[in-house]
Coordinates of C-alpha atoms in Angstrom, one line a residue:
Chain G
M285 CA 244.2 32.1 39.0
S286 CA 245.9 30.7 36.0
N287 CA 248.1 27.0 36.0
F288 CA 251.2 28.3 34.0
W289 CA 253.3 27.5 37.0
S290 CA 251.8 24.1 38.0
L291 CA 255.1 22.6 37.4
Y292 CA 257.1 25.0 39.1
P293 CA 254.2 25.1 42.9
D294 CA 257.0 27.4 44.9
L295 CA 257.2 30.1 42.9
Q296 CA 253.4 29.6 42.5
E297 CA 253.2 30.3 46.3
Q298 CA 255.7 33.5 46.1
L299 CA 253.6 34.5 43.0
D300 CA 250.8 34.2 45.7
E301 CA 252.7 36.4 48.4
V302 CA 253.0 38.7 45.5
T303 CA 249.6 39.1 45.3
K304 CA 248.5 39.7 48.8
I305 CA 251.3 42.7 49.0
I306 CA 249.8 44.3 45.8
E307 CA 246.5 44.8 48.1
D308 CA 247.5 45.6 51.4
S309 CA 250.3 47.6 49.8
V310 CA 247.0 50.2 48.4
R311 CA 245.2 49.3 51.8
D312 CA 245.2 52.5 53.2
S313 CA 243.7 54.2 49.8
H314 CA 240.5 55.1 48.7
D315 CA 237.8 52.6 48.1
F316 CA 238.3 52.7 44.6
I317 CA 242.2 52.3 44.3
I318 CA 241.4 49.4 46.8
N319 CA 238.8 47.7 44.0
A320 CA 240.3 48.3 41.3
V321 CA 243.3 46.2 42.0
H322 CA 241.6 43.7 43.6
D323 CA 239.5 43.2 40.9
T324 CA 242.2 43.3 39.0
V325 CA 244.8 41.3 41.1
Q326 CA 242.0 38.5 41.6
S327 CA 241.2 38.2 37.7
G328 CA 244.5 35.7 37.3
G329 CA 246.9 36.7 35.3
K330 CA 250.2 34.5 34.8
L331 CA 251.9 37.0 36.9
L332 CA 254.9 37.1 34.2
R333 CA 256.1 39.8 35.2
P334 CA 256.7 39.3 39.0
A335 CA 258.0 35.7 37.7
F336 CA 261.0 37.7 36.1
V337 CA 261.5 39.7 39.3
L338 CA 261.9 36.8 41.4
L339 CA 264.0 34.4 38.4
G340 CA 266.4 37.6 37.9
S341 CA 266.9 37.6 41.3
T342 CA 268.6 34.1 41.8
F343 CA 271.6 35.4 39.5
G344 CA 272.7 37.9 42.0
E345 CA 275.9 37.5 44.6
E346 CA 273.9 38.7 47.8
P347 CA 270.7 37.1 48.6
K348 CA 267.8 40.0 49.1
R349 CA 265.0 39.9 51.6
N350 CA 262.3 42.1 50.4
I351 CA 262.5 41.3 46.3
L352 CA 258.6 39.7 46.8
N353 CA 257.7 43.6 47.9
L354 CA 259.5 44.7 44.3
A355 CA 258.0 41.8 42.6
A356 CA 254.8 43.2 43.9
I357 CA 256.3 46.8 42.7
V358 CA 256.7 45.9 38.7
E359 CA 253.2 44.3 38.5
M360 CA 251.7 47.0 40.4
L361 CA 253.8 49.3 37.3
H362 CA 252.0 46.4 35.1
I363 CA 248.6 47.1 36.5
A364 CA 249.0 51.1 36.1
T365 CA 249.7 51.1 32.6
L366 CA 246.7 48.8 31.5
I367 CA 243.7 51.1 33.6
H368 CA 245.4 54.0 31.8
D369 CA 245.7 52.1 28.6
D370 CA 241.8 50.6 28.9
I371 CA 240.7 54.8 29.3
I372 CA 242.3 55.3 25.6
D373 CA 240.8 51.8 24.1
E374 CA 237.8 52.8 26.0
A375 CA 238.1 48.6 26.7
K376 CA 234.9 46.9 28.8
L377 CA 236.7 44.7 29.6
R378 CA 239.7 43.6 30.9
R379 CA 240.6 39.6 31.6
G380 CA 236.7 39.0 31.3
V381 CA 236.3 41.6 34.3
E382 CA 234.9 44.7 33.8
S383 CA 238.0 47.5 33.4
V384 CA 238.7 50.1 36.0
Q385 CA 237.4 52.9 33.3
S386 CA 233.9 51.2 32.5
K387 CA 233.5 50.4 36.5
Y388 CA 234.9 53.5 37.9
G389 CA 234.4 55.9 35.2
K390 CA 237.3 57.6 33.0
D391 CA 237.6 60.0 35.8
S392 CA 239.0 57.8 38.4
A393 CA 240.7 56.0 36.1
V394 CA 242.5 58.8 35.1
F395 CA 243.4 59.1 38.6
I396 CA 244.1 55.6 40.5
G397 CA 246.9 55.0 37.5
D398 CA 248.1 58.3 38.4
Y399 CA 247.8 56.9 42.6
L400 CA 249.3 53.6 41.6
F401 CA 252.8 55.5 39.6
A402 CA 252.8 57.4 42.7
K403 CA 252.5 54.7 45.0
I404 CA 255.3 52.1 43.2
F405 CA 258.0 55.6 43.4
T406 CA 257.2 55.2 46.5
L407 CA 258.1 51.9 47.9
V408 CA 261.1 51.6 45.4
S409 CA 262.1 54.7 46.4
E410 CA 262.5 53.2 50.1
D411 CA 263.3 50.3 50.1
F412 CA 265.5 49.4 46.9
H413 CA 268.6 50.4 44.3
K414 CA 268.8 54.4 43.1
E415 CA 268.9 52.3 39.7
S416 CA 265.5 50.0 40.0
A417 CA 263.9 53.8 40.8
I418 CA 265.3 55.1 37.8
G419 CA 264.7 51.6 35.4
L420 CA 260.9 51.5 36.5
S421 CA 260.3 55.1 35.6
K422 CA 262.3 54.7 31.6
V423 CA 260.1 52.0 31.7
I424 CA 257.0 54.0 32.2
M425 CA 258.5 56.7 29.4
K426 CA 259.4 54.0 26.8
I427 CA 255.7 52.9 27.6
C428 CA 254.5 56.8 27.2
R429 CA 256.5 57.3 24.1
G430 CA 255.1 54.1 22.3
E431 CA 251.9 54.8 22.6
L432 CA 252.2 58.4 21.7
I433 CA 254.0 57.2 18.0
Q434 CA 250.6 54.0 18.1
Y435 CA 248.7 57.2 17.9
S436 CA 250.9 59.7 15.5
V437 CA 251.0 56.9 13.2
R438 CA 247.3 55.6 13.2
Y439 CA 245.7 55.4 9.3
K440 CA 249.1 56.1 7.8
F441 CA 249.6 53.2 5.8
N442 CA 253.0 53.6 5.1
S443 CA 254.1 53.2 8.4
S444 CA 257.6 51.6 9.3
I445 CA 258.6 48.0 10.4
M446 CA 260.7 50.2 13.1
Q447 CA 258.1 52.4 14.5
Y448 CA 255.7 49.1 15.1
L449 CA 259.2 47.8 16.7
R450 CA 259.1 50.6 19.2
I451 CA 255.6 50.7 19.7
I452 CA 255.7 47.1 21.0
T453 CA 258.8 47.5 23.0
G454 CA 256.9 50.3 24.8
K455 CA 253.8 48.1 25.8
T456 CA 255.4 44.3 26.5
A457 CA 259.5 44.4 25.8
S458 CA 260.5 46.7 27.8
L459 CA 258.7 45.4 30.8
F460 CA 259.7 42.3 30.7
S461 CA 263.0 43.4 30.4
V462 CA 263.7 45.4 33.3
S463 CA 261.8 43.2 35.3
L464 CA 264.6 40.5 34.8
L465 CA 267.2 43.3 35.5
V466 CA 266.0 45.2 38.3
G467 CA 266.2 41.8 40.4
A468 CA 269.3 40.8 39.1
E469 CA 270.6 44.3 40.2
E470 CA 268.8 43.9 43.3
T471 CA 271.0 41.0 44.2
N472 CA 273.7 42.4 42.9
A473 CA 274.2 40.0 40.0
N474 CA 277.4 41.2 37.3
E475 CA 277.4 43.0 34.8
K476 CA 277.0 40.3 31.7
I477 CA 274.3 38.8 33.6
K478 CA 272.3 41.7 33.9
S479 CA 273.0 42.3 30.8
A480 CA 272.3 38.6 29.3
L481 CA 268.9 38.6 31.5
A482 CA 268.1 42.3 30.3
K483 CA 268.3 41.6 26.9
T484 CA 266.3 37.5 27.3
G485 CA 263.6 39.5 28.8
Y486 CA 263.5 41.6 25.6
R487 CA 263.1 39.7 23.1
I488 CA 260.6 37.1 24.8
G489 CA 259.0 40.3 25.1
M490 CA 259.5 41.6 21.1
A491 CA 258.3 38.3 20.4
F492 CA 255.9 37.3 22.6
Q493 CA 253.7 40.8 21.3
I494 CA 254.3 39.9 17.7
I495 CA 252.9 36.0 17.5
D496 CA 249.8 38.1 19.2
D497 CA 249.2 40.4 16.7
C498 CA 249.8 37.4 14.9
L499 CA 247.0 34.6 16.0
D500 CA 244.9 37.8 14.8
Y501 CA 245.4 36.7 11.3
S502 CA 246.4 33.0 11.1
T503 CA 242.7 31.8 12.1
K504 CA 241.1 31.5 8.9
N505 CA 238.4 34.5 8.4
I506 CA 238.3 35.1 11.1
I507 CA 239.6 38.7 13.5
K508 CA 238.5 39.2 16.9
K509 CA 236.8 42.1 18.0
S510 CA 239.8 43.9 19.6
T511 CA 241.7 44.1 16.3
M512 CA 238.3 45.3 13.7
N513 CA 238.3 48.0 16.9
D514 CA 241.7 48.3 16.3
L515 CA 241.5 48.4 12.7
K516 CA 238.9 50.3 12.7
Q517 CA 240.8 53.3 14.5
G518 CA 243.4 53.3 12.0
Y519 CA 246.2 51.3 14.4
L520 CA 248.0 48.7 11.9
T521 CA 249.9 45.5 13.4
L522 CA 252.7 43.5 11.6
P523 CA 250.7 41.6 9.2
V524 CA 249.2 44.8 8.3
I525 CA 253.1 46.3 7.7
Y526 CA 254.1 44.4 6.2
A527 CA 250.9 43.4 4.1
L528 CA 250.6 46.5 3.0
Q529 CA 254.1 47.1 2.2
N530 CA 253.3 44.4 -0.4
D531 CA 250.1 45.9 -1.7
K532 CA 251.5 46.6 -5.3
D533 CA 247.5 47.3 -6.8
G534 CA 246.3 49.5 -3.2
K535 CA 243.5 47.3 -2.6
L536 CA 244.6 45.8 1.3
E537 CA 244.7 49.8 1.3
N538 CA 241.5 50.3 0.0
L539 CA 240.0 48.5 2.3
L540 CA 241.5 49.8 5.2
K541 CA 240.2 53.7 4.4
N542 CA 237.0 52.5 6.5
S543 CA 235.7 53.2 9.7
T544 CA 233.1 50.5 9.8
F545 CA 233.7 46.9 8.1
T546 CA 230.9 44.1 6.6
N547 CA 231.7 40.7 7.2
E548 CA 232.6 40.4 3.3
E549 CA 235.6 43.0 3.8
I550 CA 236.8 41.8 6.6
G551 CA 237.3 38.3 4.9
L552 CA 239.0 40.3 2.2
I553 CA 241.1 42.0 4.6
H554 CA 242.2 39.3 6.3
S555 CA 242.9 37.4 2.7
A556 CA 244.8 40.7 1.5
V557 CA 246.8 40.7 5.1
V558 CA 247.7 36.7 4.5
E559 CA 248.1 37.0 0.3
N560 CA 250.5 39.9 0.6
N561 CA 252.4 37.3 3.4
G562 CA 251.7 40.0 5.9
L563 CA 251.5 36.9 7.9
E564 CA 254.2 34.7 7.1
Q565 CA 256.9 37.6 7.2
S566 CA 255.4 38.5 10.9
R567 CA 256.0 34.8 12.0
T568 CA 259.6 35.2 10.4
L569 CA 259.9 37.5 12.1
A570 CA 259.0 36.4 15.6
R571 CA 260.7 33.3 15.1
K572 CA 263.8 35.4 14.7
Y573 CA 263.4 37.2 18.2
T574 CA 262.7 33.5 19.4
Q575 CA 265.9 32.3 18.9
K576 CA 268.0 35.1 20.0
A577 CA 265.6 35.3 23.3
Y578 CA 267.5 31.3 23.7
D579 CA 270.5 32.3 22.4
S580 CA 270.5 35.2 25.4
L581 CA 269.4 32.9 27.5
R582 CA 272.2 30.4 27.0
K583 CA 274.3 32.9 28.3
L584 CA 273.3 33.0 32.2
P585 CA 275.0 30.4 34.0
D586 CA 273.6 26.8 34.4
C587 CA 270.4 26.7 37.2
E588 CA 267.0 25.5 38.2
S589 CA 266.8 29.8 37.1
K590 CA 268.2 29.4 33.5
D591 CA 265.3 26.0 33.2
R592 CA 262.1 27.8 34.4
L593 CA 263.1 30.9 32.2
K594 CA 263.7 28.0 29.0
Y595 CA 260.2 26.4 30.0
I596 CA 258.5 30.4 29.8
I597 CA 260.4 30.5 27.0
D598 CA 259.0 26.9 25.5
K599 CA 255.7 27.5 26.7
L600 CA 255.0 31.4 25.3
L601 CA 256.5 31.3 22.4
I602 CA 256.9 27.5 20.8
R603 CA 253.3 27.3 19.2
D604 CA 251.3 27.2 16.2
Y605 CA 250.8 31.6 15.0
Chain L
M198 CA 255.3 85.8 31.8
S199 CA 253.6 87.0 35.3
N200 CA 255.0 90.5 36.7
F201 CA 254.6 88.9 40.5
W202 CA 258.1 89.2 40.7
S203 CA 259.3 92.6 39.4
L204 CA 260.4 93.2 42.7
Y205 CA 263.0 91.1 43.1
P206 CA 264.6 90.7 39.5
D207 CA 267.6 88.0 40.6
L208 CA 264.6 85.8 41.1
Q209 CA 262.7 86.1 38.1
E210 CA 265.6 85.1 36.0
Q211 CA 266.0 82.0 38.2
L212 CA 262.7 81.0 36.8
D213 CA 263.6 81.8 33.3
E214 CA 266.1 79.5 34.0
V215 CA 264.0 76.6 35.6
T216 CA 261.5 77.2 32.7
K217 CA 264.2 76.3 30.2
I218 CA 265.8 73.5 31.8
I219 CA 262.1 72.1 31.8
E220 CA 261.8 72.5 28.3
D221 CA 265.1 71.1 27.7
S222 CA 264.5 68.2 30.0
V223 CA 262.3 66.3 27.6
R224 CA 263.5 67.3 24.4
D225 CA 264.3 64.5 23.4
S226 CA 260.8 63.0 24.1
H227 CA 257.6 63.2 21.6
D228 CA 256.7 65.8 19.4
F229 CA 253.5 66.1 21.6
I230 CA 255.4 65.9 24.7
I231 CA 257.6 68.8 23.6
N232 CA 254.9 71.1 22.0
A233 CA 252.5 70.6 25.4
V234 CA 255.5 71.1 27.3
H235 CA 256.0 74.0 25.6
D236 CA 253.1 75.7 25.0
T237 CA 252.2 75.4 29.3
V238 CA 255.9 76.9 30.2
Q239 CA 254.8 80.1 28.1
S240 CA 251.7 80.6 29.2
G241 CA 253.2 82.7 31.9
G242 CA 252.2 81.3 35.2
K243 CA 253.3 82.9 38.3
L244 CA 255.8 80.0 38.6
L245 CA 254.7 80.1 42.7
R246 CA 255.6 76.2 43.4
P247 CA 259.4 76.7 41.8
A248 CA 260.2 80.0 43.2
F249 CA 259.3 78.0 46.8
V250 CA 262.1 75.8 46.3
L251 CA 264.6 78.2 45.5
L252 CA 263.1 80.1 48.3
G253 CA 263.2 77.1 50.1
S254 CA 267.1 76.1 49.6
T255 CA 268.2 79.1 51.5
F256 CA 267.3 78.0 55.0
G257 CA 269.6 75.3 54.4
E258 CA 273.6 74.7 55.8
E259 CA 275.0 73.9 52.6
P260 CA 274.9 75.2 49.1
K261 CA 273.4 73.1 45.9
R262 CA 274.4 73.2 42.8
N263 CA 271.5 72.1 40.9
I264 CA 269.0 73.5 42.6
L265 CA 267.1 74.9 39.5
N266 CA 267.0 71.1 38.1
L267 CA 264.8 70.1 41.3
A268 CA 262.7 74.3 40.5
A269 CA 262.2 72.7 37.7
I270 CA 261.5 68.7 38.6
V271 CA 258.6 70.2 41.0
E272 CA 257.4 72.6 38.2
M273 CA 257.0 70.0 35.7
L274 CA 254.7 67.7 38.4
H275 CA 252.7 71.0 38.5
I276 CA 252.4 70.8 34.7
A277 CA 252.2 66.7 35.0
T278 CA 248.8 67.0 37.3
L279 CA 246.8 70.0 35.2
I280 CA 247.4 68.0 31.7
H281 CA 245.5 65.1 34.1
D282 CA 242.8 67.7 35.4
D283 CA 242.0 69.0 32.0
I284 CA 240.9 66.1 30.5
I285 CA 238.7 65.3 33.7
D286 CA 237.5 68.4 33.3
E287 CA 237.1 68.6 29.9
A288 CA 239.0 72.1 29.7
K289 CA 239.1 73.7 26.5
L290 CA 241.5 76.6 27.8
R291 CA 244.4 76.0 30.9
R292 CA 245.7 79.7 31.3
G293 CA 243.9 81.4 28.6
V294 CA 246.2 78.9 25.9
E295 CA 244.1 76.0 24.6
S296 CA 244.7 72.6 27.1
V297 CA 246.4 69.7 26.2
Q298 CA 243.5 68.0 25.5
S299 CA 242.2 69.9 23.4
K300 CA 245.0 70.3 21.4
Y301 CA 246.5 66.7 21.4
G302 CA 243.2 64.6 22.2
K303 CA 242.2 63.4 25.5
D304 CA 244.6 59.5 24.4
S305 CA 247.3 61.6 24.2
A306 CA 247.0 63.9 27.1
V307 CA 247.0 60.7 28.9
F308 CA 250.4 59.5 28.0
I309 CA 251.7 63.1 28.4
G310 CA 251.1 63.1 31.7
D311 CA 252.5 59.7 32.8
Y312 CA 255.3 60.5 30.7
L313 CA 255.9 63.6 32.7
F314 CA 255.4 61.9 36.1
A315 CA 258.2 59.2 34.9
K316 CA 260.7 62.3 34.0
I317 CA 260.2 63.8 37.0
F318 CA 261.2 60.3 38.8
T319 CA 264.1 59.8 36.6
L320 CA 265.2 63.2 37.0
V321 CA 264.7 63.3 41.2
S322 CA 266.2 59.6 41.4
E323 CA 269.4 60.6 39.5
D324 CA 270.4 63.6 41.6
F325 CA 268.6 64.7 44.5
H326 CA 267.6 62.8 48.0
K327 CA 265.7 60.0 48.7
E328 CA 263.7 62.3 50.9
S329 CA 262.7 64.5 47.6
A330 CA 262.0 61.5 45.6
I331 CA 259.3 60.5 48.8
G332 CA 257.8 63.5 49.3
L333 CA 257.4 64.1 45.4
S334 CA 255.8 61.1 44.8
K335 CA 253.5 61.3 48.0
V336 CA 252.0 65.0 47.0
I337 CA 250.1 62.8 43.4
M338 CA 249.2 60.4 46.0
K339 CA 247.6 62.7 48.1
I340 CA 246.1 64.9 44.4
C341 CA 245.0 61.5 43.4
R342 CA 243.3 61.1 46.6
G343 CA 242.4 64.5 46.7
E344 CA 240.2 64.0 43.6
L345 CA 238.9 60.2 44.1
I346 CA 237.2 62.3 47.6
Q347 CA 235.8 65.2 45.0
Y348 CA 234.6 62.5 42.5
S349 CA 232.6 60.5 45.0
V350 CA 231.2 63.0 46.9
R351 CA 229.6 64.9 43.5
Y352 CA 226.5 65.5 44.2
K353 CA 226.3 64.6 47.8
F354 CA 224.8 68.2 49.4
N355 CA 226.0 66.6 53.1
S356 CA 229.3 66.4 52.1
S357 CA 231.7 67.8 54.7
I358 CA 234.1 70.7 55.6
M359 CA 236.5 68.0 56.8
Q360 CA 235.7 66.3 52.9
Y361 CA 236.8 69.9 51.2
L362 CA 239.9 69.8 53.5
R363 CA 241.2 67.1 51.7
I364 CA 240.3 67.6 48.5
I365 CA 241.8 71.5 49.0
T366 CA 245.0 69.9 50.5
G367 CA 245.4 67.3 46.9
K368 CA 244.4 70.0 44.9
T369 CA 247.3 72.8 46.7
A370 CA 248.2 73.1 49.6
S371 CA 250.5 69.9 49.5
L372 CA 252.3 70.3 46.6
F373 CA 253.0 74.0 48.3
S374 CA 253.8 72.3 51.5
V375 CA 256.5 69.6 49.9
S376 CA 258.1 72.6 47.5
L377 CA 259.0 74.6 50.5
L378 CA 260.1 71.6 51.6
V379 CA 262.3 70.1 49.4
G380 CA 264.5 73.3 48.7
A381 CA 265.3 73.0 52.2
E382 CA 265.6 69.1 52.6
E383 CA 268.1 69.4 49.5
T384 CA 270.5 72.3 51.4
N385 CA 270.3 70.3 54.6
A386 CA 268.3 72.7 57.0
N387 CA 267.8 71.5 60.4
E388 CA 264.1 70.2 61.3
K389 CA 262.6 72.6 62.8
I390 CA 263.3 74.8 60.3
K391 CA 261.6 72.0 57.9
S392 CA 258.8 72.0 59.7
A393 CA 258.2 75.6 59.6
L394 CA 258.6 75.9 55.7
A395 CA 256.3 73.0 55.8
K396 CA 253.5 74.3 57.3
T397 CA 253.7 77.6 55.8
G398 CA 253.3 75.8 52.1
Y399 CA 250.8 74.2 53.3
R400 CA 248.7 77.3 54.8
I401 CA 249.8 79.1 52.3
G402 CA 247.6 76.8 50.0
M403 CA 245.1 76.7 51.4
A404 CA 244.2 80.2 51.9
F405 CA 244.7 80.6 48.8
Q406 CA 242.1 77.5 47.4
I407 CA 240.0 78.4 49.8
I408 CA 240.0 82.7 48.4
D409 CA 239.7 81.2 45.0
D410 CA 236.8 79.6 45.9
C411 CA 235.3 82.6 47.3
L412 CA 235.9 85.2 44.1
D413 CA 233.4 82.9 42.8
Y414 CA 230.6 84.5 45.3
S415 CA 231.8 87.1 45.6
T416 CA 230.9 89.6 42.9
K417 CA 227.0 90.0 43.3
N418 CA 225.2 87.4 40.6
I419 CA 228.5 86.4 38.5
I420 CA 229.2 83.5 39.0
K421 CA 232.1 82.3 36.4
K422 CA 231.3 80.3 33.3
S423 CA 234.1 77.0 35.0
T424 CA 232.2 77.4 38.5
M425 CA 228.6 76.7 36.9
N426 CA 230.2 73.6 35.0
D427 CA 231.6 72.5 38.7
L428 CA 228.0 73.1 39.4
K429 CA 226.0 71.0 37.0
Q430 CA 228.9 68.7 37.6
G431 CA 227.4 68.0 41.6
Y432 CA 230.9 69.1 42.9
L433 CA 230.9 72.0 45.5
T434 CA 232.8 74.1 47.1
L435 CA 233.0 76.1 50.4
P436 CA 231.1 78.9 50.1
V437 CA 228.6 76.1 48.7
I438 CA 229.3 73.8 51.9
Y439 CA 228.3 76.3 54.2
A440 CA 225.3 77.4 52.8
L441 CA 224.2 74.0 52.8
Q442 CA 225.1 73.8 56.2
N443 CA 222.3 76.3 56.9
D444 CA 219.7 75.9 54.8
K445 CA 217.5 75.0 56.6
D446 CA 214.2 75.3 53.9
G447 CA 216.5 72.9 51.4
K448 CA 215.8 75.6 49.2
L449 CA 219.2 75.8 48.2
E450 CA 219.3 71.9 47.9
N451 CA 217.0 71.7 45.2
L452 CA 218.0 74.8 43.4
L453 CA 221.4 72.8 43.1
K454 CA 219.9 69.7 42.0
N455 CA 219.3 70.6 39.0
S456 CA 221.7 70.1 35.6
T457 CA 221.5 73.1 33.9
F458 CA 220.8 76.6 35.1
T459 CA 218.7 79.2 33.7
N460 CA 219.9 82.9 34.4
E461 CA 217.6 83.1 37.0
E462 CA 218.8 80.2 39.2
I463 CA 222.4 81.2 38.9
G464 CA 220.7 84.2 40.8
L465 CA 218.8 83.2 43.3
I466 CA 221.9 80.0 43.9
H467 CA 224.4 82.8 44.5
S468 CA 221.8 84.8 46.5
A469 CA 221.5 82.1 48.5
V470 CA 224.9 81.1 49.6
V471 CA 225.6 84.4 50.7
E472 CA 222.1 85.1 52.4
N473 CA 222.8 81.3 54.1
N474 CA 226.6 82.6 55.2
G475 CA 228.4 80.2 53.1
L476 CA 230.5 83.6 51.7
E477 CA 231.1 84.9 55.2
Q478 CA 232.1 81.6 56.8
S479 CA 234.5 80.9 53.7
R480 CA 236.4 84.2 54.0
T481 CA 236.2 83.4 57.7
L482 CA 238.0 80.1 57.1
A483 CA 240.5 81.6 54.6
R484 CA 242.2 84.2 57.3
K485 CA 242.6 82.0 59.7
Y486 CA 244.5 79.9 57.7
T487 CA 246.2 82.8 56.6
Q488 CA 246.9 84.7 60.2
K489 CA 248.1 80.8 60.5
A490 CA 250.5 80.8 57.5
Y491 CA 252.0 84.2 59.2
D492 CA 252.6 82.4 62.3
S493 CA 255.0 79.6 61.1
L494 CA 256.8 82.6 58.4
R495 CA 257.6 83.9 62.3
K496 CA 259.1 80.9 63.4
L497 CA 262.0 81.1 60.0
P498 CA 265.1 83.1 60.9
D499 CA 265.0 86.4 59.7
C500 CA 266.6 87.0 56.2
E501 CA 266.0 88.1 52.7
S502 CA 264.0 85.2 51.8
K503 CA 262.0 85.2 54.8
D504 CA 261.0 88.8 54.1
R505 CA 260.1 87.5 49.9
L506 CA 257.9 84.6 51.2
K507 CA 255.7 87.1 53.7
Y508 CA 255.8 89.4 50.7
I509 CA 254.0 86.9 48.8
I510 CA 252.0 85.6 51.6
D511 CA 250.7 89.2 51.5
K512 CA 250.0 89.5 47.2
L513 CA 248.6 86.3 47.3
L514 CA 246.6 86.8 50.4
I515 CA 245.9 90.2 51.3
R516 CA 242.7 90.9 48.9
D517 CA 239.4 91.8 48.8
Y518 CA 237.2 88.2 48.1

């Protein structure tokens, strides 16, 4: 388990319970599904999204009996998208553990993910507000749209910041946003609070993903294997997109056209991204989203959960990148 | 368009409308999705499932304004499962048209299918009974479970009739059943009628799929390419499973262990399935399900829709196989 929540043992305890609920809810399915879910939840993520559901739920006016179940549903949605994502990336590992597609084959991974989607909709339709069901469905649509845009703009060296932002909205921000929102929705929080929570989640997600993409270029001359694979497949992240916009002599574009890279070329790409201000401009945008996250957080009434959300922003977004 | 409904031009007209609704409902998505859906709906299937929804809806006590939308949702669910199915089968064609995975790549096909699932859940949550949402989610779970069983029993030459029946429940019968059921659900039909409709749909589906599997072995010495591919991948259908149970000398099992087949071996497999009574026992089971479909149909009150359901059973299930 991650020690991200060590300051808040009560929250950690609830998240442990969420993990149990997730495993229990697929107990009557198929061995592949049971094991895939077990491996994923035991690999020790921070469980940010269910934590958002729990924190969001404290802003409402009514108590909610089964909010841990909703937190579990949201994490299951995340797991299902990761399983399908790994099929595409042909990822061998996920959080250091063998990925579902590598362990059970791509064929099974498609249906394990589909099963989880369907299970999520059954559970959410049975016990929660119609708005939560619709909210979660729409997140999946955004994720898919983001993935299809990402696929469509591969090798497009003039791809726009707007396209990138739409991709990471799908990849990260939309589920962060909805996680905070559905919690508040289920406890009937007022519209202002719901809007502030949804914005806070969205902005945390945007900053979080941009920072993740910055980290690939911030350590001198070291590019992670996964980033190299992205580059080989023509997937461009923000630092590269900015750098390409400033790439007057076309040097970076030429380097990126390759489908394999020597160590020297990797070094050159790295330098070109930094020299063309790609990293610096990305950092500026990440800081803007971080500031905006604090801005929307301030609109929430003072309470313990607000402090915890501030802690999350500090810890996730205030760092060297 | 298929001419399956030529006796019932009013129904054909409604199904044309359903096709339009399907295309309209993804209009605001991504080009890949718009085109994938367009290609699929224009390739001219019989639209059995939406027809079931429409027929089922006439058994209720209340009129239903937007039943065409529900029929469209059910067909979209079918389309989404076909798109994911084709990824697994690496199918090049679907109803004679290039398959989505072949045209847009496997990566896109995963997300096009996921998008459609999510769209289905959004639409059904927005406008229809909670029971319909849950019913449709559970069908997807059954389909996935069937697919995973099918994958798990590959090359298992002692796989059971029970496993086969569960696989085809997922593949065909569960969606046939739910299609008739949700129509009746939305117009508040009584429990007896809903149960008779669900059973009728299930039994039509079971007979339909068994007949389809019989057809592979009923024409002397001709095995379709798709069947051969199934055999090569270790997927066994009912005629083969029955034949293996009667395969005292292990001749058929030995033949099936290959991963490629000469024309001579194909002929030998074909003969062994027939000689070991695999085809005949399968036919008997198909006829049983057909009879049972008529039995549950008789429990419905006499009306035009009942006659049309009888027409469907006659046309789909009473034939040489």
